[in-house]
Short mmCIF file of C-alpha atoms and ligand atoms in Angstrom, two decimals:
data_model
loop_
_atom_site.label_atom_id
_atom_site.label_comp_id
_atom_site.label_asym_id
_atom_site.label_seq_id
_atom_site.Cartn_x
_atom_site.Cartn_y
_atom_site.Cartn_z
CA MET W 30 -2.70 26.62 -13.04
CA LYS W 31 -0.72 27.90 -15.84
CA GLU W 32 2.75 27.21 -14.49
CA ASN W 33 4.85 24.47 -15.78
CA VAL W 34 4.30 21.16 -14.03
CA PRO W 35 7.03 18.86 -13.12
CA CYS W 36 7.32 15.67 -15.01
CA HIS W 37 7.63 13.40 -11.97
CA VAL W 38 6.16 14.38 -8.44
CA ALA W 39 6.79 12.05 -5.48
CA VAL W 40 4.96 12.34 -2.26
CA ILE W 41 5.85 11.21 1.34
CA MET W 42 2.26 11.01 2.71
CA ASP W 43 2.82 11.56 6.45
CA GLY W 44 0.67 12.72 9.29
CA ASN W 45 -2.02 10.10 9.39
CA GLY W 46 -1.44 9.24 12.91
CA ARG W 47 -1.30 12.77 14.33
CA TRP W 48 -4.44 13.62 12.25
CA ALA W 49 -6.25 10.85 14.05
CA LYS W 50 -4.77 11.49 17.37
CA LYS W 51 -5.95 15.20 17.12
CA ARG W 52 -9.38 14.11 16.79
CA ASN W 53 -9.17 11.26 19.51
CA LEU W 54 -9.62 8.78 16.82
CA PRO W 55 -8.05 5.49 16.21
CA LYS W 56 -4.93 5.60 13.86
CA MET W 57 -6.78 3.52 11.34
CA ALA W 58 -9.16 6.49 10.88
CA GLY W 59 -6.11 8.76 9.87
CA HIS W 60 -4.93 6.02 7.34
CA ARG W 61 -8.51 5.85 5.84
CA GLN W 62 -8.83 9.60 5.48
CA GLY W 63 -5.33 9.51 4.03
CA MET W 64 -6.68 7.19 1.11
CA VAL W 65 -9.24 9.98 0.38
CA SER W 66 -6.40 12.55 0.05
CA MET W 67 -4.58 10.07 -2.18
CA LYS W 68 -7.54 9.55 -4.66
CA GLU W 69 -7.88 13.26 -4.83
CA ILE W 70 -4.17 14.04 -5.62
CA ILE W 71 -4.16 11.26 -8.24
CA LYS W 72 -7.07 12.84 -10.05
CA HIS W 73 -5.61 16.23 -9.85
CA ALA W 74 -2.20 15.26 -10.97
CA SER W 75 -3.60 13.53 -13.87
CA ALA W 76 -5.74 16.69 -14.64
CA LEU W 77 -2.71 18.78 -14.49
CA GLY W 78 -0.88 16.65 -17.09
CA ILE W 79 1.73 15.35 -14.60
CA LYS W 80 3.32 12.32 -16.26
CA TYR W 81 4.52 10.33 -13.07
CA LEU W 82 3.23 10.51 -9.62
CA THR W 83 4.83 8.22 -7.01
CA VAL W 84 3.51 7.89 -3.35
CA TYR W 85 5.17 6.59 -0.31
CA ALA W 86 2.55 4.20 1.10
CA PHE W 87 4.63 1.78 3.26
CA SER W 88 8.38 1.83 4.06
CA THR W 89 10.55 -1.17 4.97
CA GLU W 90 10.80 0.32 8.32
CA ASN W 91 7.11 0.47 8.98
CA TRP W 92 7.07 -3.24 9.78
CA LYS W 93 8.17 -1.74 13.30
CA ARG W 94 4.64 -0.84 13.83
CA SER W 95 1.92 -3.11 15.64
CA ASN W 96 0.62 -6.01 13.57
CA GLU W 97 -2.67 -4.63 13.63
CA GLU W 98 -1.68 -1.21 12.14
CA VAL W 99 0.44 -2.90 9.45
CA LYS W 100 -2.43 -5.18 8.47
CA GLY W 101 -4.84 -2.38 8.49
CA ILE W 102 -2.73 -0.30 6.08
CA PHE W 103 -2.28 -3.22 3.64
CA ASN W 104 -5.99 -3.80 3.79
CA LEU W 105 -6.67 -0.23 2.95
CA LEU W 106 -4.19 -0.03 0.03
CA VAL W 107 -5.51 -3.31 -1.42
CA SER W 108 -9.02 -2.25 -1.16
CA PHE W 109 -8.17 1.12 -2.74
CA VAL W 110 -6.51 -0.61 -5.90
CA ASP W 111 -9.50 -3.00 -6.02
CA LYS W 112 -12.27 -0.49 -5.62
CA GLU W 113 -10.61 2.18 -7.86
CA LEU W 114 -9.34 -0.11 -10.51
CA ARG W 115 -12.26 0.67 -12.88
CA GLU W 116 -11.84 4.46 -12.41
CA LEU W 117 -8.18 4.21 -12.65
CA HIS W 118 -8.43 2.25 -15.80
CA LYS W 119 -10.95 4.62 -17.26
CA ASN W 120 -8.82 7.47 -16.73
CA ASN W 121 -5.97 5.68 -18.54
CA VAL W 122 -3.78 5.54 -15.40
CA LYS W 123 -1.14 2.98 -15.42
CA VAL W 124 -0.21 1.45 -11.97
CA ASN W 125 3.14 0.27 -10.89
CA ILE W 126 4.37 -0.87 -7.56
CA LEU W 127 7.75 -0.17 -6.22
CA GLY W 128 8.93 -2.35 -3.51
CA ASP W 129 8.42 -5.96 -2.39
CA TYR W 130 4.67 -6.49 -2.52
CA LEU W 131 5.30 -10.41 -2.56
CA LYS W 132 5.65 -10.07 1.29
CA LEU W 133 1.99 -9.31 1.50
CA PRO W 134 -0.84 -12.03 1.92
CA GLY W 135 -1.63 -14.17 -1.18
CA ASP W 136 -5.06 -12.45 -1.89
CA ALA W 137 -3.55 -9.04 -1.72
CA ILE W 138 -0.85 -9.97 -4.20
CA GLU W 139 -3.53 -11.21 -6.70
CA ARG W 140 -5.43 -8.16 -6.48
CA ILE W 141 -2.52 -6.08 -6.87
CA GLU W 142 -1.14 -8.09 -9.97
CA LYS W 143 -4.73 -7.76 -11.43
CA THR W 144 -4.49 -4.06 -11.07
CA LEU W 145 -0.88 -4.07 -12.76
CA SER W 146 -1.94 -6.26 -15.66
CA THR W 147 -5.22 -4.34 -16.38
CA THR W 148 -3.54 -1.07 -16.54
CA LYS W 149 -0.22 -1.96 -18.08
CA ASP W 150 -0.84 -0.54 -21.35
CA ASN W 151 -2.45 2.67 -20.34
CA THR W 152 -0.68 5.86 -21.46
CA GLY W 153 -1.86 8.65 -19.05
CA LEU W 154 -0.53 9.15 -15.61
CA VAL W 155 2.00 6.66 -14.39
CA PHE W 156 0.94 6.13 -10.66
CA ASN W 157 3.64 4.53 -8.55
CA ILE W 158 2.81 2.95 -5.14
CA ALA W 159 5.88 2.60 -2.98
CA LEU W 160 4.87 -0.34 -0.88
CA ASN W 161 7.13 -2.16 1.41
CA TYR W 162 9.82 0.02 -0.21
CA GLY W 163 13.24 1.24 1.17
CA GLY W 164 15.72 3.17 -0.77
CA ARG W 165 18.61 1.36 0.84
CA ARG W 166 17.33 -2.10 0.14
CA ASP W 167 16.54 -1.07 -3.46
CA ILE W 168 20.11 0.01 -3.91
CA LEU W 169 21.28 -3.34 -2.39
CA GLU W 170 18.99 -5.27 -4.60
CA ALA W 171 20.36 -3.20 -7.66
CA LEU W 172 23.79 -4.10 -6.49
CA LYS W 173 22.94 -7.84 -6.40
CA ALA W 174 21.69 -7.51 -9.95
CA VAL W 175 24.88 -6.00 -10.99
CA LEU W 176 26.83 -8.95 -9.51
CA GLN W 177 24.72 -11.27 -11.37
CA ASP W 178 25.29 -9.47 -14.66
CA MET W 179 29.06 -9.57 -13.93
CA LYS W 180 28.75 -13.41 -13.70
CA THR W 181 26.35 -14.12 -16.47
CA GLU W 182 26.64 -11.10 -18.97
CA ALA W 183 30.40 -10.83 -18.81
CA LEU W 184 29.73 -7.22 -17.58
CA LYS W 185 33.12 -5.44 -16.90
CA GLU W 186 33.81 -2.89 -14.03
CA GLU W 187 34.00 -0.22 -16.55
CA GLY W 188 30.55 -0.92 -17.87
CA ILE W 189 29.12 0.18 -14.45
CA GLU W 190 27.95 3.53 -15.12
CA GLU W 191 25.27 5.77 -13.64
CA GLU W 192 22.82 5.07 -16.54
CA TYR W 193 23.26 1.40 -16.33
CA PHE W 194 22.96 1.37 -12.53
CA LYS W 195 19.92 3.35 -12.56
CA LYS W 196 18.44 0.76 -14.86
CA MET W 197 18.96 -1.79 -11.98
CA LEU W 198 16.77 0.22 -9.41
CA SER W 199 13.19 -0.47 -9.26
CA THR W 200 12.42 2.88 -11.00
CA GLY W 201 14.82 2.29 -13.62
CA ARG W 202 13.40 -1.13 -14.45
CA LEU W 203 10.02 0.45 -14.98
CA ASN W 204 11.45 3.40 -16.89
CA ILE W 205 10.32 5.95 -14.33
CA PRO W 206 12.58 9.04 -14.43
CA ASP W 207 13.95 10.61 -11.28
CA PRO W 208 11.53 12.63 -9.43
CA ASP W 209 11.70 16.54 -10.17
CA LEU W 210 9.80 17.26 -6.92
CA ILE W 211 9.30 15.49 -3.72
CA ILE W 212 6.73 16.65 -1.42
CA ARG W 213 6.56 15.70 2.29
CA THR W 214 3.42 16.44 4.38
CA SER W 215 3.08 16.96 8.10
CA GLY W 216 6.11 19.27 8.77
CA GLU W 217 8.80 16.48 8.87
CA MET W 218 11.78 17.27 6.94
CA ARG W 219 13.49 14.13 6.06
CA LEU W 220 13.46 11.41 3.35
CA SER W 221 12.89 8.44 5.63
CA ASN W 222 14.60 6.06 3.15
CA PHE W 223 12.56 7.14 0.03
CA LEU W 224 14.00 7.20 -3.43
CA LEU W 225 17.66 7.63 -2.10
CA TRP W 226 19.49 7.29 -5.36
CA GLU W 227 16.70 9.10 -7.40
CA SER W 228 16.38 12.03 -5.22
CA ALA W 229 19.88 13.37 -5.90
CA TYR W 230 18.65 16.49 -7.72
CA ALA W 231 14.82 16.61 -6.73
CA GLU W 232 13.51 19.82 -5.27
CA LEU W 233 12.16 19.26 -1.86
CA VAL W 234 9.00 20.94 -0.64
CA PHE W 235 7.73 20.45 2.97
CA SER W 236 4.02 21.20 3.70
CA GLN W 237 2.71 21.64 7.15
CA VAL W 238 -0.42 20.01 6.41
CA LEU W 239 -1.16 16.52 7.63
CA TRP W 240 -1.65 13.96 4.92
CA PRO W 241 -5.40 13.44 5.54
CA ASP W 242 -6.05 17.15 5.38
CA PHE W 243 -3.87 17.77 2.11
CA THR W 244 -6.08 19.10 -0.70
CA LYS W 245 -5.51 19.79 -4.37
CA GLU W 246 -5.00 23.39 -3.45
CA ASP W 247 -2.28 22.38 -1.13
CA PHE W 248 -0.69 20.38 -3.91
CA ASP W 249 -0.89 23.55 -6.15
CA LYS W 250 0.95 25.44 -3.50
CA CYS W 251 3.63 22.92 -3.50
CA ILE W 252 3.89 23.15 -7.42
CA GLY W 253 4.06 27.01 -7.07
CA GLU W 254 6.90 26.68 -4.72
CA TYR W 255 8.64 24.23 -6.98
CA ASN W 256 8.41 26.85 -9.92
CA GLU W 257 10.00 29.43 -7.83
CA ARG W 258 13.18 27.24 -7.64
CA GLN W 259 16.17 27.62 -9.84
CA ARG W 260 17.28 24.25 -10.68
CA ARG W 261 20.99 24.20 -11.53
CA PHE W 262 22.28 20.56 -11.37
CA GLY W 263 25.58 21.89 -10.46
CA GLY W 264 26.12 24.06 -13.48
CA ARG W 265 25.26 27.84 -13.84
CA GLN W 266 22.29 29.71 -15.02
CA GLU W 267 22.94 31.63 -18.15
CA LEU W 268 22.67 34.92 -16.33
CA ASP W 269 25.28 33.88 -13.82
CA LYS W 270 27.70 33.00 -16.57
CA VAL W 271 30.78 35.54 -16.60
C1 LIG U 13 1.99 8.08 7.23
O1 LIG U 13 1.38 8.58 8.40
C2 LIG U 13 1.49 6.79 6.87
C3 LIG U 13 2.54 5.66 6.90
C4 LIG U 13 3.67 5.94 7.44
C5 LIG U 13 2.13 4.43 6.54
P1 LIG U 13 2.02 8.20 9.81
O2 LIG U 13 1.16 7.00 10.27
O3 LIG U 13 3.37 7.95 9.86
O4 LIG U 13 1.47 9.40 10.50
P2 LIG U 13 2.28 10.06 11.81
O5 LIG U 13 3.67 10.40 11.51
O6 LIG U 13 2.26 9.18 12.97
O7 LIG U 13 1.51 11.43 12.23
C1 LIG U 14 7.58 7.74 5.94
O1 LIG U 14 6.90 8.03 7.06
C2 LIG U 14 7.13 6.54 5.25
C3 LIG U 14 5.74 6.77 4.67
C4 LIG U 14 5.16 7.86 4.50
C5 LIG U 14 5.00 5.61 4.11
P1 LIG U 14 7.19 7.55 8.74
O2 LIG U 14 6.16 8.22 9.51
O3 LIG U 14 7.32 6.15 8.47
O4 LIG U 14 8.60 8.19 8.78
P2 LIG U 14 9.46 8.63 10.09
O5 LIG U 14 9.54 7.44 10.98
O6 LIG U 14 8.78 9.75 10.71
O7 LIG U 14 10.88 8.90 9.67
MG1 LIG U 15 4.83 9.47 10.18
#
């Protein structure tokens, strides 16, 4: 692909349940196949020279699902980071987690932390997994951190500017810029509590394809659509100016 690639692409990986249902398979089969898509998209994003790739893997609202499904999703994610660690590291990928992964079982935390520490100095693709993540909760946590700074760092109200606040969000803490493009698969057209602050000027692209069927060609189509957009950030294009 010759077009410009966005610096940060975020993906709402949706449609695993429907994929399985269509095939009369258990939901977990959809989640499992979804991991295959994720692997392919990481590799592809890295090859395209995308700097940041963020995937929405488990939301704060996904706890509403059955115990069995929740456990199954966590197991898949943890075994993914475990099994793929060597490959990710070899490809110079740096892995981050957005969200409260400390709510996961002890051995899962250990394996996640091993992945984070092994890849922390890598300089290639920055791959962020939003896991037990919710945009609203992230903003509330940031607010609490601000209040703490007001107490301990003598921060004044005037000092609470956008740039400072962004630094308090989980993306800001990890120096992850706002997403340029957010892709959601499976035809749903909503954010479902994903990157609420950071998505202010993201381009949104919706694909009808269910996540387990999503290929690198589908990803390229989304990038193509992104490249046709005119980003204005509230201003005017040169040609519009009169
Ligand atoms: C996305 O697939 C994965 C998670 C939310 C964890 P879903 O499981 O939401 O799939 P659908 O929306 O039911 O098809
Ligand atoms: C959003 O998908 C969360 C993830 C993809 C992890 P959901 O399937 O949970 O979203 P809703 O419930 O359709 O809004
Ligand atoms: Mg869904």
